[in-house]
PDB file of C-alpha atoms in Angstrom:
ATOM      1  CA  UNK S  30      -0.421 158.369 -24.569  1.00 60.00           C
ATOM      2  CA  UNK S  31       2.944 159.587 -24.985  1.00 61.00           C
ATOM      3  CA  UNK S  32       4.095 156.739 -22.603  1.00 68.00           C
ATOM      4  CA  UNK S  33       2.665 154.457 -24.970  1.00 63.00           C
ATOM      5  CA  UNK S  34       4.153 156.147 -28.130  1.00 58.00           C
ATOM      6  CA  UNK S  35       7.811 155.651 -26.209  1.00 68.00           C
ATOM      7  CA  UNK S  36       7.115 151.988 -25.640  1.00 62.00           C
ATOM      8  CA  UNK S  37       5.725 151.113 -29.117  1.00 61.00           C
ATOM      9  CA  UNK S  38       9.527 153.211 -30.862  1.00 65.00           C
ATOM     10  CA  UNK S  39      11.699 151.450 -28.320  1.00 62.00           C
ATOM     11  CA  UNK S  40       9.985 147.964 -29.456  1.00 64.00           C
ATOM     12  CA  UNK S  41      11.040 149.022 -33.440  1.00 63.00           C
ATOM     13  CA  UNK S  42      14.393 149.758 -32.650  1.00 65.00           C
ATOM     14  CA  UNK S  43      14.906 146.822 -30.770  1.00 59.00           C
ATOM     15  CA  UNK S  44      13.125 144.219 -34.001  1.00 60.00           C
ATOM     16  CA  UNK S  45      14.733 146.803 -36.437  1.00 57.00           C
ATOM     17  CA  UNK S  46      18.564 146.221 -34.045  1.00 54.00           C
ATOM     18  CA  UNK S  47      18.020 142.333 -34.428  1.00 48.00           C
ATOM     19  CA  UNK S  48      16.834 141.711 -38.607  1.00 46.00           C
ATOM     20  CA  UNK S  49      19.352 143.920 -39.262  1.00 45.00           C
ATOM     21  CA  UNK S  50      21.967 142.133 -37.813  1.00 42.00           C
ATOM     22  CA  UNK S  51      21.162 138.743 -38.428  1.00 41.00           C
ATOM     23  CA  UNK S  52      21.677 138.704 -42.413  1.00 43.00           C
ATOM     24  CA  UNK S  53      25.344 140.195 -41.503  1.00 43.00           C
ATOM     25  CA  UNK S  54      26.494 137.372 -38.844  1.00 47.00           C
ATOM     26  CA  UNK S  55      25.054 134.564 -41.681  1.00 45.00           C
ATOM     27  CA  UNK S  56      27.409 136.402 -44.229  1.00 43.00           C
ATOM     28  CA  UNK S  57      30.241 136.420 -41.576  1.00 46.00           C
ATOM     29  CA  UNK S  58      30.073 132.673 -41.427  1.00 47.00           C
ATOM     30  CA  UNK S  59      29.521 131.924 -45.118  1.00 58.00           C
ATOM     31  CA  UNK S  60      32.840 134.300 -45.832  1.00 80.00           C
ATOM     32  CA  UNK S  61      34.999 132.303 -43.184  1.00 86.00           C
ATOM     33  CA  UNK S  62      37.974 130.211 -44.736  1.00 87.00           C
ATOM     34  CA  UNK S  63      38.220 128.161 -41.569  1.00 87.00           C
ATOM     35  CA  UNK S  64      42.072 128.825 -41.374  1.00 87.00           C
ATOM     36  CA  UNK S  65      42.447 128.827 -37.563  1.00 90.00           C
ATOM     37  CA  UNK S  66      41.648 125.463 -36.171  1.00 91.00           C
ATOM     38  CA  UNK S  67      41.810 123.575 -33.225  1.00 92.00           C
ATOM     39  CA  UNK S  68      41.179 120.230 -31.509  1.00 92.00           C
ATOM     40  CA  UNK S  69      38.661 119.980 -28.810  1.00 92.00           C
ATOM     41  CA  UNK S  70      38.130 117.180 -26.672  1.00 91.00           C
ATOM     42  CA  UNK S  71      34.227 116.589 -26.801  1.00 91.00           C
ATOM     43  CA  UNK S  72      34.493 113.197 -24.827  1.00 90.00           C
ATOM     44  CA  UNK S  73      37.564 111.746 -22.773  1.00 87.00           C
ATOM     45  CA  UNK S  74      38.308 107.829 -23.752  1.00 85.00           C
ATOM     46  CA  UNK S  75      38.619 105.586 -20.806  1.00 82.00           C
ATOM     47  CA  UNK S  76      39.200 101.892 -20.337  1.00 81.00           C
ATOM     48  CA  UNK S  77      35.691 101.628 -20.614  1.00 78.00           C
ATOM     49  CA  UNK S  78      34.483 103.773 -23.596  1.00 83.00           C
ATOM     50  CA  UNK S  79      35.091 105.826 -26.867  1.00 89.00           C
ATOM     51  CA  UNK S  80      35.929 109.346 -26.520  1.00 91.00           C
ATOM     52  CA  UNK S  81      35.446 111.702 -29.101  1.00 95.00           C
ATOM     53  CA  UNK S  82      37.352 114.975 -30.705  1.00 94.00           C
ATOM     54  CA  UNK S  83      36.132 117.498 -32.865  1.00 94.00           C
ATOM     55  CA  UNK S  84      38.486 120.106 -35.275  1.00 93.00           C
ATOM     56  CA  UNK S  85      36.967 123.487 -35.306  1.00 92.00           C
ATOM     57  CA  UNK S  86      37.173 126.744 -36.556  1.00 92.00           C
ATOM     58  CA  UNK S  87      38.087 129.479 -33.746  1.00 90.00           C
ATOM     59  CA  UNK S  88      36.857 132.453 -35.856  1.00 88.00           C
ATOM     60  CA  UNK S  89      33.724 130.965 -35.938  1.00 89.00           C
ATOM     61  CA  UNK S  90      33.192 128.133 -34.048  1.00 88.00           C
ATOM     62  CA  UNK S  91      32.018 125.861 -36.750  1.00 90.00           C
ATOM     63  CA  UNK S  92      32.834 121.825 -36.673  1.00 90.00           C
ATOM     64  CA  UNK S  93      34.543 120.369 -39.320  1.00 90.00           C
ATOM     65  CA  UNK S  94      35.623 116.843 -38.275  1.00 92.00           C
ATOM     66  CA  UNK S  95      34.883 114.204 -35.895  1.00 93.00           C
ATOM     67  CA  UNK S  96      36.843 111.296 -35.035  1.00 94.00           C
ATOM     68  CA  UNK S  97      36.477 108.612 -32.496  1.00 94.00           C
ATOM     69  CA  UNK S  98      39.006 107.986 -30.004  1.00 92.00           C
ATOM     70  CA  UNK S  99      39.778 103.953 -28.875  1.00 91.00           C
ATOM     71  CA  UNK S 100      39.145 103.778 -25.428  1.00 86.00           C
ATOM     72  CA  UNK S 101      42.396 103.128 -23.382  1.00 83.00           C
ATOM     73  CA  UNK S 102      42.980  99.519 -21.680  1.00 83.00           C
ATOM     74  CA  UNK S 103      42.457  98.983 -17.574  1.00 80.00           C
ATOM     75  CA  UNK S 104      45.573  98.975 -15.949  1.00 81.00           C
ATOM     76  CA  UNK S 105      45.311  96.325 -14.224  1.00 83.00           C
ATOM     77  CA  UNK S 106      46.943  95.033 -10.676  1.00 84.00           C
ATOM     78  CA  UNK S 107      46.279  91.394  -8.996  1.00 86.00           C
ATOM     79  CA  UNK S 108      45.808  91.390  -5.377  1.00 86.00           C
ATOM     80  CA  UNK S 109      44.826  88.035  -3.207  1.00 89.00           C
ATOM     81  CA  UNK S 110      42.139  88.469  -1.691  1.00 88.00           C
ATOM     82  CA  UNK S 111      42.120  85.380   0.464  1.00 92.00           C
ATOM     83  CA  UNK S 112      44.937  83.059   0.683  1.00 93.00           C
ATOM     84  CA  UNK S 113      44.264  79.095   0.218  1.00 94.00           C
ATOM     85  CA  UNK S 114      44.580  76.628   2.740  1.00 93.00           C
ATOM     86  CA  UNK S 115      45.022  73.107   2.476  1.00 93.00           C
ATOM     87  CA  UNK S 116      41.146  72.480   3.166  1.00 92.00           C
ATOM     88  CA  UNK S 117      39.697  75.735   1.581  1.00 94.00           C
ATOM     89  CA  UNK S 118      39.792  77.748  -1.785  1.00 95.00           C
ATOM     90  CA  UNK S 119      41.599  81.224  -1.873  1.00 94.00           C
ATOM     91  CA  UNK S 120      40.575  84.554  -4.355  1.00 94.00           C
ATOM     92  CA  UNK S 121      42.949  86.668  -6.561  1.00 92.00           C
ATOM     93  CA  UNK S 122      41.498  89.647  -7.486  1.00 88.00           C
ATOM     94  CA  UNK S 123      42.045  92.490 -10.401  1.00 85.00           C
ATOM     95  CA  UNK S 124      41.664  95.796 -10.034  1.00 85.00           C
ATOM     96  CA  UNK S 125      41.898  99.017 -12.395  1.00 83.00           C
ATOM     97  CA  UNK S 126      44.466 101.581 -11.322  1.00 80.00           C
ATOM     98  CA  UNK S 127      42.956 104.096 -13.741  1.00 78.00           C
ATOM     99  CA  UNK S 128      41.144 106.945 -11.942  1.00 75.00           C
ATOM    100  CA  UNK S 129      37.949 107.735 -14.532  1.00 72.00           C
ATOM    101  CA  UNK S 130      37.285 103.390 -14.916  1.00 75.00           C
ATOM    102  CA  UNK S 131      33.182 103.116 -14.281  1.00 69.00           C
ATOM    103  CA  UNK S 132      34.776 100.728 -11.843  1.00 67.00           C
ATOM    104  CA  UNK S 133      36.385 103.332  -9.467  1.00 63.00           C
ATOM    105  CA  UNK S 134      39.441 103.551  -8.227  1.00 58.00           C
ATOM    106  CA  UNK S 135      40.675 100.263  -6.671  1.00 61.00           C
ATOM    107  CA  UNK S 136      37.271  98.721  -7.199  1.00 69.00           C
ATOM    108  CA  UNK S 137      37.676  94.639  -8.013  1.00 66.00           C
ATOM    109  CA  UNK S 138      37.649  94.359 -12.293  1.00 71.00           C
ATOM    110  CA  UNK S 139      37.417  90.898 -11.749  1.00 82.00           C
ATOM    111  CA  UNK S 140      38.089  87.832  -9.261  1.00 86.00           C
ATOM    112  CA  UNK S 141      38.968  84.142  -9.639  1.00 92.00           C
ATOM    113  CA  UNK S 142      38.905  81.484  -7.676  1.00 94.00           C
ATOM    114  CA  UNK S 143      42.572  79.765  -6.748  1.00 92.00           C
ATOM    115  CA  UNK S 144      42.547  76.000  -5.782  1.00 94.00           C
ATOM    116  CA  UNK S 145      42.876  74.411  -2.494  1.00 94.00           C
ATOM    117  CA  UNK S 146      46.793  73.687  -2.039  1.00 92.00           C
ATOM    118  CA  UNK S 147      45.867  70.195  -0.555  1.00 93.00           C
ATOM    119  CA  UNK S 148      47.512  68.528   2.378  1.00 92.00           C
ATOM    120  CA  UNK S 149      51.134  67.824   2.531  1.00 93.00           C
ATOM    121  CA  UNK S 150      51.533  64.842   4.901  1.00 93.00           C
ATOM    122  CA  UNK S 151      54.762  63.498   5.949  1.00 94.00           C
ATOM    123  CA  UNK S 152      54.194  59.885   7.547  1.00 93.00           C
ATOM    124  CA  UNK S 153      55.985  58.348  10.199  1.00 93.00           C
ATOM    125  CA  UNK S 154      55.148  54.708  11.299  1.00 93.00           C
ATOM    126  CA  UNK S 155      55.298  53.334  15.034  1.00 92.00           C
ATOM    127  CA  UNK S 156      55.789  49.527  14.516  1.00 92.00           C
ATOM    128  CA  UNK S 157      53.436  47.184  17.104  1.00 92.00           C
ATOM    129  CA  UNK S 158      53.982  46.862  20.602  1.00 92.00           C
ATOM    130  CA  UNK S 159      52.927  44.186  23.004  1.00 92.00           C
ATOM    131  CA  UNK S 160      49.614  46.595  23.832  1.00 92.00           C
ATOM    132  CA  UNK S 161      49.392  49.046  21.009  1.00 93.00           C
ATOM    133  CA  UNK S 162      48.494  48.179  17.220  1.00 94.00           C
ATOM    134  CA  UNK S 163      50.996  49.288  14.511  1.00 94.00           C
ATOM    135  CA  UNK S 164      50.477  52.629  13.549  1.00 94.00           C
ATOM    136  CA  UNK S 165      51.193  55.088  10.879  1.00 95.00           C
ATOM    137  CA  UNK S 166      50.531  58.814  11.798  1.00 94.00           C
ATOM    138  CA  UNK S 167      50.735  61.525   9.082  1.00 94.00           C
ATOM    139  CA  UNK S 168      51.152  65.296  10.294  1.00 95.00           C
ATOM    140  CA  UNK S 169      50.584  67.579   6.911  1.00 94.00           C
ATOM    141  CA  UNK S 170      53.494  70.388   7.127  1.00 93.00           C
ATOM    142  CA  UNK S 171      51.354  73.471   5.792  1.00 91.00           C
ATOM    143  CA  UNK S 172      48.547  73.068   8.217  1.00 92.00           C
ATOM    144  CA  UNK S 173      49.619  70.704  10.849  1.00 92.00           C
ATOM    145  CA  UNK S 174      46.637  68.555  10.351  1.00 92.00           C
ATOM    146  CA  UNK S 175      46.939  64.968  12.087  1.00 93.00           C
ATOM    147  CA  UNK S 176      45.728  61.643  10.452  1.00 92.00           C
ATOM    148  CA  UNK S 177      46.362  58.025  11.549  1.00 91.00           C
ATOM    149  CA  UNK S 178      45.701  54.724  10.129  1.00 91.00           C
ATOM    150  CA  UNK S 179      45.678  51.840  12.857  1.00 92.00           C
ATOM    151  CA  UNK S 180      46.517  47.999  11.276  1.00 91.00           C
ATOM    152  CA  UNK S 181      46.486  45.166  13.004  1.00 91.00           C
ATOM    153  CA  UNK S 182      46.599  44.880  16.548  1.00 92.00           C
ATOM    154  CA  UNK S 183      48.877  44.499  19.512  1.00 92.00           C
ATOM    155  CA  UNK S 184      51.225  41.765  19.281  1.00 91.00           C
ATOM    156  CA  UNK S 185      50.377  40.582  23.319  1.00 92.00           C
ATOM    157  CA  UNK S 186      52.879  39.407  25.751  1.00 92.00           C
ATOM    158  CA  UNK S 187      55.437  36.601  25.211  1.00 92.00           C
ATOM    159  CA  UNK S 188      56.202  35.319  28.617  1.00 92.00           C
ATOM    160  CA  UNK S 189      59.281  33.457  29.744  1.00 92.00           C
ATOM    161  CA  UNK S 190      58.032  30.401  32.162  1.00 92.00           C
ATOM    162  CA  UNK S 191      56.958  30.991  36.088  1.00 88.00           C
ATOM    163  CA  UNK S 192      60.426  31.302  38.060  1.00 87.00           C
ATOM    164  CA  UNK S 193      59.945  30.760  42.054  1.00 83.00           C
ATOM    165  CA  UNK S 194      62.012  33.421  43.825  1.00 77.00           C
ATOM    166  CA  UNK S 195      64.269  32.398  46.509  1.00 73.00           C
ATOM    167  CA  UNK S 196      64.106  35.201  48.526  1.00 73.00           C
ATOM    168  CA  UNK S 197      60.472  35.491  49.006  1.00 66.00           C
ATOM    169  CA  UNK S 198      60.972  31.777  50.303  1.00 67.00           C
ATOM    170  CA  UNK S 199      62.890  33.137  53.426  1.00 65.00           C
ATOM    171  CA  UNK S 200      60.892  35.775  54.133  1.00 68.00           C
ATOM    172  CA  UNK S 201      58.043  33.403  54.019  1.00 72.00           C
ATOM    173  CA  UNK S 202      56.028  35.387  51.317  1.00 76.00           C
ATOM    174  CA  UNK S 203      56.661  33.253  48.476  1.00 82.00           C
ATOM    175  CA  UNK S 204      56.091  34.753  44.867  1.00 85.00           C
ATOM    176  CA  UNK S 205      56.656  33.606  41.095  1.00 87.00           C
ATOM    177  CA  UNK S 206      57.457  36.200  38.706  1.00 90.00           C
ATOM    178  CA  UNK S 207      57.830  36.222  34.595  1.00 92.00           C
ATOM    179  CA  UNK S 208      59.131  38.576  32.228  1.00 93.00           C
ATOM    180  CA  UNK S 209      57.884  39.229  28.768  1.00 94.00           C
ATOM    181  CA  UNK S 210      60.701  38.930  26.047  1.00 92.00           C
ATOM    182  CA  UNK S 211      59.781  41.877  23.732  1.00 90.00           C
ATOM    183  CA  UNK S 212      58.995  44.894  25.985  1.00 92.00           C
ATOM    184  CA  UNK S 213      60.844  43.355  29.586  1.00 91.00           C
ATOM    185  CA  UNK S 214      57.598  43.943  31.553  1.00 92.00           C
ATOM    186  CA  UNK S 215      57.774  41.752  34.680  1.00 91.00           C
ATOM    187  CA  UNK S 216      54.576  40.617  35.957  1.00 90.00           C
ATOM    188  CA  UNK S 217      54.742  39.107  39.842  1.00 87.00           C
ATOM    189  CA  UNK S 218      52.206  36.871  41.844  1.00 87.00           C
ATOM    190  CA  UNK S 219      52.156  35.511  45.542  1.00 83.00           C
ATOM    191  CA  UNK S 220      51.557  32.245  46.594  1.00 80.00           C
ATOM    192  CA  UNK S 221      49.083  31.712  49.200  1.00 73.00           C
TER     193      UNK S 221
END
């Protein structure tokens, strides 16, 4: 019984302790003139949201203003990605430099496509021969591509007229031989 008696006295102290103290912390707080302030930070601004500050009262810890903060701009840098060819599109990239971007740290912002730089052909044309066509062959100086364009065709031989050598005739093997007047080919038969 007497352990109960202790238990039940300790238990009014304790409620008595806590009524009587609330009424004098609510009169604390009414009776503060908020003279001591300071700024708290209740959510950073990055380059992809608000932040937020509040003033409060360090005696006792009450808010009294909150203001919005503009969320800072991505700091952008531009990479390439992939280089264009003469054939093929390339890829410039952005990134954000800023540590707390949603992004992460040297994660791609955003990409674009660049253009294919298209061939850069220098030509150089081999007139017609007596067995080739004319021909103009273009080499493109980025990629070293090769393209051709064949027109016409070969021009043929011009011979000169049959000429009847005179010293096949003593060495009894008698041959005629003509020569062509563009390229100087000589063509030679024997007589039988």
């Amino acid at each position: 019984m007497k352990k109960l008696l202790t238990v039940v006295l300790c238990a009014l102290m304790v409620f008595g302790s806590v009524v009587s103290v609330a009424p004098t912390t609510a009169l604390a707080k009414s009776k503060c003139s908020h003279k001591k302030t300071k700024w708290v930070t209740l959510v950073k601004a990055d380059c992809t949201q608000e932040g937020k500050r509040a003033k409060m009262c360090t005696n006792c810890g009450k808010t009294l203003k909150t203001v919005k903060v503009k969320k800072t701009s991505h700091n952008l840098r531009r990479q390439v990605r992939k280089k264009p060819t003469c054939s093929s599109p390339g890829e410039v990239a952005w990134y954000c430099t800023n540590p707390d971007c949603i992004y992460g740290y040297r994660k791609y912002y955003k990409t674009k496509q660049i253009r294919p730089l298209n061939h850069k052909w220098k030509s150089k044309t081999y007139a017609a021969t007596c067995t080739t066509p004319k021909v103009e062959i273009s080499i493109c100086s980025r990629c070293h591509a090769q393209d051709s364009f064949v027109q016409g065709k070969a021009l043929g031989h011009k011979w000169s007229k049959w000429k009847l050598s005179a010293t096949s005739m003593v060495k009894k093997k008698p041959k005629k031989t003509r020569v062509c007047s563009r390229c100087h080919k000589k063509e030679t038969v024997y007589i039988k």
